[in-house]
Amino acid sequence: MAKILLVSPSFESVSLISANEKNRTGVKIPANSHYPLGIAFLHSSLEKNGHTVKSLFLNSYSYDDCFKLVTETIRSFEPDIVGFQMLTSNRISAYDLMEHIHENYPEIKVIIGGIHATIMYKQLVKKFPYAIAILGEGEITFAELADKLFQPNANLNEIDGIAFYKEGSLVTTKTRKLIENLDDLPFPKHDIFFEDGKRTSVCLLTTRGCPFGCSFCCLDVISRKKVRKRSIANIIAEIEWLISKYPRITDIWIHDDTFFIDNERVIEFCDEVIKRKLKVAFTCSGRMKPLSEMMIKKLEQANFKKVLLGLESGDEGILKTSHKMITQADVINAFTLFSKSKISILAFLIVGLPGENMKTILETARLIKKVQKIKYVYYNDVSVLAVYPGTEIYEIAKKN
């Protein structure tokens, strides 16, 4: 069995003016905030397969502190494999660490995964021919890879869902099937984010995937527009296990891409929370539709305190070209439904989508003012569009 170090390295702190060496300060993530469930699922799945695993969550660390901590851990832990969770926003620190490992510990196998590695694998394994890229969901693939890597004459072509360089050529194996039964996965290793003894909030996934195709989102590459759902019994079992292990937990963040896709399922979940008298507060995100009055009533009874809704723009034209599949009428309806509950809501906004101009920005402002009269939302920040590889707007940007 292998010793495996999993790393989610330092995010770049990128200003709108420049992104350079001096900007490598990490992104300030509030204590008690979100953590990468992808790493947590990998950790528990690899442990289940008998491997010894250590994980480092360093997104908020400065570049120098991240580099120092990873290299010190490599010296003390002596891993056989180092796996990097590579997002577009932390790829630079991952590159530098990969080069350091290869130069100083050539015997260590380097594996990259995550959304950026899945999308840009051709570029990445060409630049880092000693690395192996996991494409898409990694739990089963990584475990198979860890089992096979140190076998004599191992044939990596037999492992679905990876890319690597061999004899100067790119090898991409058969596409890995999506994990159909999410209940088969062990609960994610939440423990690695509770080590400071202070955390009171926990992150939770009840589904994977989204059937929609917003122009600014790159999720399709992994989820293939398919939604898979954990059973309510499995989700409740995880929550009760967490509360039992960490009685200080007060809040649970549900990080599903489309939690409201099935209103009846949400109601079933809420009924179980109410029935079991789970004393925690919930936050979730979801789409402006479908929303039923009964579901919102159940959310409130189950102690949902905050709901984050995807709006992005108030301009009908931009909503259409972004493939949001919602209208101003849907937004007004959503605010009207939530106005009858004590749940606070926030509608995400993005400035800079294709077609944006001062007229469309003012149209967004007008819509927000209108819905604020229905249910007030305070805004202290509006997101500026980030252009990610694997999105429609990335291709539009390249063409222009």
mmCIF file of N, CA and C in Angstrom, residues 120-197:
data_model
loop_
_atom_site.group_PDB
_atom_site.id
_atom_site.type_symbol
_atom_site.label_atom_id
_atom_site.label_comp_id
_atom_site.label_asym_id
_atom_site.label_seq_id
_atom_site.Cartn_x
_atom_site.Cartn_y
_atom_site.Cartn_z
ATOM 1 N N MET A 120 -7.508 20.941 -18.973
ATOM 2 C CA MET A 120 -6.258 21.321 -19.632
ATOM 3 C C MET A 120 -5.207 20.209 -19.621
ATOM 4 N N TYR A 121 -5.649 18.953 -19.515
ATOM 5 C CA TYR A 121 -4.696 17.850 -19.321
ATOM 6 C C TYR A 121 -3.689 17.720 -20.459
ATOM 7 N N LYS A 122 -4.087 18.005 -21.710
ATOM 8 C CA LYS A 122 -3.160 17.856 -22.838
ATOM 9 C C LYS A 122 -1.975 18.800 -22.680
ATOM 10 N N GLN A 123 -2.269 20.042 -22.336
ATOM 11 C CA GLN A 123 -1.226 21.043 -22.112
ATOM 12 C C GLN A 123 -0.355 20.664 -20.914
ATOM 13 N N LEU A 124 -1.008 20.194 -19.849
ATOM 14 C CA LEU A 124 -0.305 19.957 -18.581
ATOM 15 C C LEU A 124 0.634 18.753 -18.638
ATOM 16 N N VAL A 125 0.169 17.633 -19.183
ATOM 17 C CA VAL A 125 1.055 16.461 -19.188
ATOM 18 C C VAL A 125 2.156 16.601 -20.228
ATOM 19 N N LYS A 126 1.956 17.479 -21.200
ATOM 20 C CA LYS A 126 3.049 17.783 -22.147
ATOM 21 C C LYS A 126 4.128 18.611 -21.454
ATOM 22 N N LYS A 127 3.694 19.584 -20.643
ATOM 23 C CA LYS A 127 4.644 20.430 -19.910
ATOM 24 C C LYS A 127 5.299 19.666 -18.762
ATOM 25 N N PHE A 128 4.522 18.768 -18.114
ATOM 26 C CA PHE A 128 5.031 17.978 -16.988
ATOM 27 C C PHE A 128 4.880 16.484 -17.327
ATOM 28 N N PRO A 129 5.736 15.962 -18.211
ATOM 29 C CA PRO A 129 5.544 14.581 -18.705
ATOM 30 C C PRO A 129 5.709 13.501 -17.646
ATOM 31 N N TYR A 130 6.170 13.882 -16.462
ATOM 32 C CA TYR A 130 6.294 12.916 -15.354
ATOM 33 C C TYR A 130 5.010 12.826 -14.536
ATOM 34 N N ALA A 131 4.031 13.699 -14.827
ATOM 35 C CA ALA A 131 2.776 13.724 -14.063
ATOM 36 C C ALA A 131 1.710 12.884 -14.760
ATOM 37 N N ILE A 132 0.801 12.357 -13.976
ATOM 38 C CA ILE A 132 -0.360 11.634 -14.499
ATOM 39 C C ILE A 132 -1.601 12.437 -14.140
ATOM 40 N N ALA A 133 -2.446 12.690 -15.130
ATOM 41 C CA ALA A 133 -3.668 13.471 -14.896
ATOM 42 C C ALA A 133 -4.862 12.540 -14.730
ATOM 43 N N ILE A 134 -5.637 12.783 -13.679
ATOM 44 C CA ILE A 134 -6.914 12.088 -13.479
ATOM 45 C C ILE A 134 -8.007 12.975 -14.063
ATOM 46 N N LEU A 135 -8.801 12.415 -14.954
ATOM 47 C CA LEU A 135 -9.818 13.187 -15.659
ATOM 48 C C LEU A 135 -11.191 12.919 -15.052
ATOM 49 N N GLY A 136 -11.782 13.954 -14.475
ATOM 50 C CA GLY A 136 -13.116 13.816 -13.881
ATOM 51 C C GLY A 136 -13.056 13.315 -12.452
ATOM 52 N N GLU A 137 -14.105 12.619 -12.035
ATOM 53 C CA GLU A 137 -14.186 12.123 -10.653
ATOM 54 C C GLU A 137 -12.996 11.214 -10.346
ATOM 55 N N GLY A 138 -12.397 11.430 -9.169
ATOM 56 C CA GLY A 138 -11.137 10.759 -8.900
ATOM 57 C C GLY A 138 -11.141 9.617 -7.915
ATOM 58 N N GLU A 139 -12.248 9.401 -7.202
ATOM 59 C CA GLU A 139 -12.201 8.442 -6.095
ATOM 60 C C GLU A 139 -11.783 7.038 -6.545
ATOM 61 N N ILE A 140 -12.436 6.510 -7.553
ATOM 62 C CA ILE A 140 -12.135 5.153 -8.017
ATOM 63 C C ILE A 140 -10.830 5.145 -8.815
ATOM 64 N N THR A 141 -10.658 6.155 -9.671
ATOM 65 C CA THR A 141 -9.473 6.216 -10.530
ATOM 66 C C THR A 141 -8.191 6.301 -9.711
ATOM 67 N N PHE A 142 -8.172 7.186 -8.718
ATOM 68 C CA PHE A 142 -6.960 7.377 -7.907
ATOM 69 C C PHE A 142 -6.620 6.088 -7.158
ATOM 70 N N ALA A 143 -7.639 5.425 -6.622
ATOM 71 C CA ALA A 143 -7.396 4.185 -5.881
ATOM 72 C C ALA A 143 -6.800 3.110 -6.795
ATOM 73 N N GLU A 144 -7.333 2.984 -8.008
ATOM 74 C CA GLU A 144 -6.796 2.007 -8.963
ATOM 75 C C GLU A 144 -5.361 2.363 -9.340
ATOM 76 N N LEU A 145 -5.125 3.645 -9.537
ATOM 77 C CA LEU A 145 -3.788 4.123 -9.912
ATOM 78 C C LEU A 145 -2.778 3.849 -8.806
ATOM 79 N N ALA A 146 -3.168 4.148 -7.569
ATOM 80 C CA ALA A 146 -2.273 3.926 -6.429
ATOM 81 C C ALA A 146 -1.940 2.444 -6.267
ATOM 82 N N ASP A 147 -2.904 1.583 -6.558
ATOM 83 C CA ASP A 147 -2.672 0.137 -6.472
ATOM 84 C C ASP A 147 -1.711 -0.345 -7.553
ATOM 85 N N LYS A 148 -1.799 0.268 -8.733
ATOM 86 C CA LYS A 148 -1.078 -0.265 -9.889
ATOM 87 C C LYS A 148 0.302 0.368 -10.095
ATOM 88 N N LEU A 149 0.493 1.613 -9.651
ATOM 89 C CA LEU A 149 1.701 2.374 -9.983
ATOM 90 C C LEU A 149 3.003 1.665 -9.620
ATOM 91 N N PHE A 150 3.004 0.928 -8.528
ATOM 92 C CA PHE A 150 4.253 0.338 -8.052
ATOM 93 C C PHE A 150 4.358 -1.159 -8.358
ATOM 94 N N GLN A 151 3.420 -1.637 -9.162
ATOM 95 C CA GLN A 151 3.518 -3.028 -9.607
ATOM 96 C C GLN A 151 4.525 -3.128 -10.752
ATOM 97 N N PRO A 152 5.332 -4.181 -10.793
ATOM 98 C CA PRO A 152 6.265 -4.332 -11.917
ATOM 99 C C PRO A 152 5.508 -4.513 -13.229
ATOM 100 N N ASN A 153 5.971 -3.803 -14.260
ATOM 101 C CA ASN A 153 5.373 -3.896 -15.600
ATOM 102 C C ASN A 153 3.887 -3.535 -15.613
ATOM 103 N N ALA A 154 3.506 -2.573 -14.758
ATOM 104 C CA ALA A 154 2.096 -2.154 -14.699
ATOM 105 C C ALA A 154 1.686 -1.513 -16.024
ATOM 106 N N ASN A 155 0.491 -1.835 -16.478
ATOM 107 C CA ASN A 155 -0.041 -1.263 -17.710
ATOM 108 C C ASN A 155 -1.099 -0.213 -17.362
ATOM 109 N N LEU A 156 -0.701 1.051 -17.411
ATOM 110 C CA LEU A 156 -1.615 2.130 -17.037
ATOM 111 C C LEU A 156 -2.761 2.282 -18.032
ATOM 112 N N ASN A 157 -2.607 1.738 -19.224
ATOM 113 C CA ASN A 157 -3.688 1.812 -20.215
ATOM 114 C C ASN A 157 -4.946 1.104 -19.738
ATOM 115 N N GLU A 158 -4.800 0.224 -18.753
ATOM 116 C CA GLU A 158 -5.941 -0.522 -18.243
ATOM 117 C C GLU A 158 -6.800 0.302 -17.284
ATOM 118 N N ILE A 159 -6.301 1.480 -16.888
ATOM 119 C CA ILE A 159 -7.034 2.332 -15.941
ATOM 120 C C ILE A 159 -7.822 3.381 -16.716
ATOM 121 N N ASP A 160 -9.129 3.369 -16.599
ATOM 122 C CA ASP A 160 -9.978 4.356 -17.284
ATOM 123 C C ASP A 160 -9.817 5.729 -16.635
ATOM 124 N N GLY A 161 -9.915 6.770 -17.479
ATOM 125 C CA GLY A 161 -9.999 8.134 -16.956
ATOM 126 C C GLY A 161 -8.693 8.779 -16.568
ATOM 127 N N ILE A 162 -7.591 8.449 -17.255
ATOM 128 C CA ILE A 162 -6.315 9.115 -16.964
ATOM 129 C C ILE A 162 -5.641 9.532 -18.270
ATOM 130 N N ALA A 163 -4.666 10.434 -18.148
ATOM 131 C CA ALA A 163 -3.835 10.848 -19.281
ATOM 132 C C ALA A 163 -2.394 10.937 -18.806
ATOM 133 N N PHE A 164 -1.465 10.515 -19.663
ATOM 134 C CA PHE A 164 -0.049 10.552 -19.296
ATOM 135 C C PHE A 164 0.798 10.532 -20.562
ATOM 136 N N TYR A 165 2.076 10.842 -20.400
ATOM 137 C CA TYR A 165 3.003 10.806 -21.523
ATOM 138 C C TYR A 165 3.796 9.516 -21.472
ATOM 139 N N LYS A 166 3.929 8.892 -22.623
ATOM 140 C CA LYS A 166 4.731 7.665 -22.720
ATOM 141 C C LYS A 166 5.493 7.694 -24.034
ATOM 142 N N GLU A 167 6.818 7.626 -23.911
ATOM 143 C CA GLU A 167 7.692 7.621 -25.087
ATOM 144 C C GLU A 167 7.399 8.798 -26.012
ATOM 145 N N GLY A 168 7.201 9.978 -25.389
ATOM 146 C CA GLY A 168 7.019 11.206 -26.157
ATOM 147 C C GLY A 168 5.637 11.427 -26.736
ATOM 148 N N SER A 169 4.691 10.566 -26.400
ATOM 149 C CA SER A 169 3.336 10.722 -26.935
ATOM 150 C C SER A 169 2.301 10.761 -25.809
ATOM 151 N N LEU A 170 1.243 11.520 -26.039
ATOM 152 C CA LEU A 170 0.150 11.603 -25.070
ATOM 153 C C LEU A 170 -0.715 10.352 -25.155
ATOM 154 N N VAL A 171 -0.970 9.746 -24.010
ATOM 155 C CA VAL A 171 -1.874 8.602 -23.930
ATOM 156 C C VAL A 171 -3.098 9.024 -23.115
ATOM 157 N N THR A 172 -4.280 8.900 -23.692
ATOM 158 C CA THR A 172 -5.527 9.172 -22.971
ATOM 159 C C THR A 172 -6.330 7.880 -22.953
ATOM 160 N N THR A 173 -6.614 7.371 -21.779
ATOM 161 C CA THR A 173 -7.319 6.089 -21.681
ATOM 162 C C THR A 173 -8.826 6.278 -21.858
ATOM 163 N N LYS A 174 -9.531 5.184 -21.851
ATOM 164 C CA LYS A 174 -10.983 5.193 -22.011
ATOM 165 C C LYS A 174 -11.646 6.084 -20.957
ATOM 166 N N THR A 175 -12.691 6.800 -21.348
ATOM 167 C CA THR A 175 -13.404 7.689 -20.420
ATOM 168 C C THR A 175 -13.979 6.894 -19.245
ATOM 169 N N ARG A 176 -13.733 7.374 -18.049
ATOM 170 C CA ARG A 176 -14.258 6.718 -16.847
ATOM 171 C C ARG A 176 -15.760 6.986 -16.730
ATOM 172 N N LYS A 177 -16.528 5.967 -16.444
ATOM 173 C CA LYS A 177 -17.961 6.153 -16.206
ATOM 174 C C LYS A 177 -18.164 6.958 -14.927
ATOM 175 N N LEU A 178 -19.201 7.774 -14.911
ATOM 176 C CA LEU A 178 -19.540 8.510 -13.696
ATOM 177 C C LEU A 178 -19.935 7.530 -12.588
ATOM 178 N N ILE A 179 -19.663 7.908 -11.349
ATOM 179 C CA ILE A 179 -20.057 7.077 -10.210
ATOM 180 C C ILE A 179 -21.568 7.176 -10.075
ATOM 181 N N GLU A 180 -22.256 6.078 -10.346
ATOM 182 C CA GLU A 180 -23.719 6.111 -10.362
ATOM 183 C C GLU A 180 -24.302 6.125 -8.952
ATOM 184 N N ASN A 181 -23.820 5.252 -8.095
ATOM 185 C CA ASN A 181 -24.374 5.155 -6.741
ATOM 186 C C ASN A 181 -23.443 5.871 -5.763
ATOM 187 N N LEU A 182 -23.765 7.116 -5.456
ATOM 188 C CA LEU A 182 -22.914 7.916 -4.572
ATOM 189 C C LEU A 182 -22.902 7.367 -3.141
ATOM 190 N N ASP A 183 -23.907 6.576 -2.794
ATOM 191 C CA ASP A 183 -23.939 5.973 -1.458
ATOM 192 C C ASP A 183 -22.803 4.961 -1.271
ATOM 193 N N ASP A 184 -22.222 4.496 -2.367
ATOM 194 C CA ASP A 184 -21.115 3.536 -2.282
ATOM 195 C C ASP A 184 -19.836 4.184 -1.752
ATOM 196 N N LEU A 185 -19.752 5.505 -1.876
ATOM 197 C CA LEU A 185 -18.541 6.208 -1.419
ATOM 198 C C LEU A 185 -18.559 6.349 0.104
ATOM 199 N N PRO A 186 -17.398 6.211 0.733
ATOM 200 C CA PRO A 186 -17.356 6.498 2.178
ATOM 201 C C PRO A 186 -17.584 7.983 2.422
ATOM 202 N N PHE A 187 -18.034 8.336 3.624
ATOM 203 C CA PHE A 187 -18.200 9.756 3.944
ATOM 204 C C PHE A 187 -16.867 10.473 3.770
ATOM 205 N N PRO A 188 -16.899 11.716 3.284
ATOM 206 C CA PRO A 188 -15.637 12.451 3.129
ATOM 207 C C PRO A 188 -14.918 12.627 4.456
ATOM 208 N N LYS A 189 -13.608 12.783 4.403
ATOM 209 C CA LYS A 189 -12.773 12.893 5.604
ATOM 210 C C LYS A 189 -12.855 14.324 6.154
ATOM 211 N N HIS A 190 -13.966 14.634 6.802
ATOM 212 C CA HIS A 190 -14.144 15.973 7.377
ATOM 213 C C HIS A 190 -13.080 16.259 8.448
ATOM 214 N N ASP A 191 -12.586 15.222 9.083
ATOM 215 C CA ASP A 191 -11.664 15.365 10.218
ATOM 216 C C ASP A 191 -10.495 16.303 9.915
ATOM 217 N N ILE A 192 -9.991 16.247 8.665
ATOM 218 C CA ILE A 192 -8.781 17.010 8.339
ATOM 219 C C ILE A 192 -9.019 18.521 8.385
ATOM 220 N N PHE A 193 -10.282 18.927 8.406
ATOM 221 C CA PHE A 193 -10.594 20.360 8.472
ATOM 222 C C PHE A 193 -11.069 20.790 9.867
ATOM 223 N N PHE A 194 -11.104 19.837 10.798
ATOM 224 C CA PHE A 194 -11.547 20.114 12.163
ATOM 225 C C PHE A 194 -10.401 20.035 13.168
ATOM 226 N N GLU A 195 -9.171 19.977 12.657
ATOM 227 C CA GLU A 195 -8.026 19.739 13.528
ATOM 228 C C GLU A 195 -7.721 20.894 14.480
ATOM 229 N N ASP A 196 -8.167 22.115 14.112
ATOM 230 C CA ASP A 196 -7.853 23.262 14.986
ATOM 231 C C ASP A 196 -8.752 23.322 16.223
ATOM 232 N N GLY A 197 -9.806 22.496 16.264
ATOM 233 C CA GLY A 197 -10.687 22.468 17.423
ATOM 234 C C GLY A 197 -11.659 23.621 17.513
#
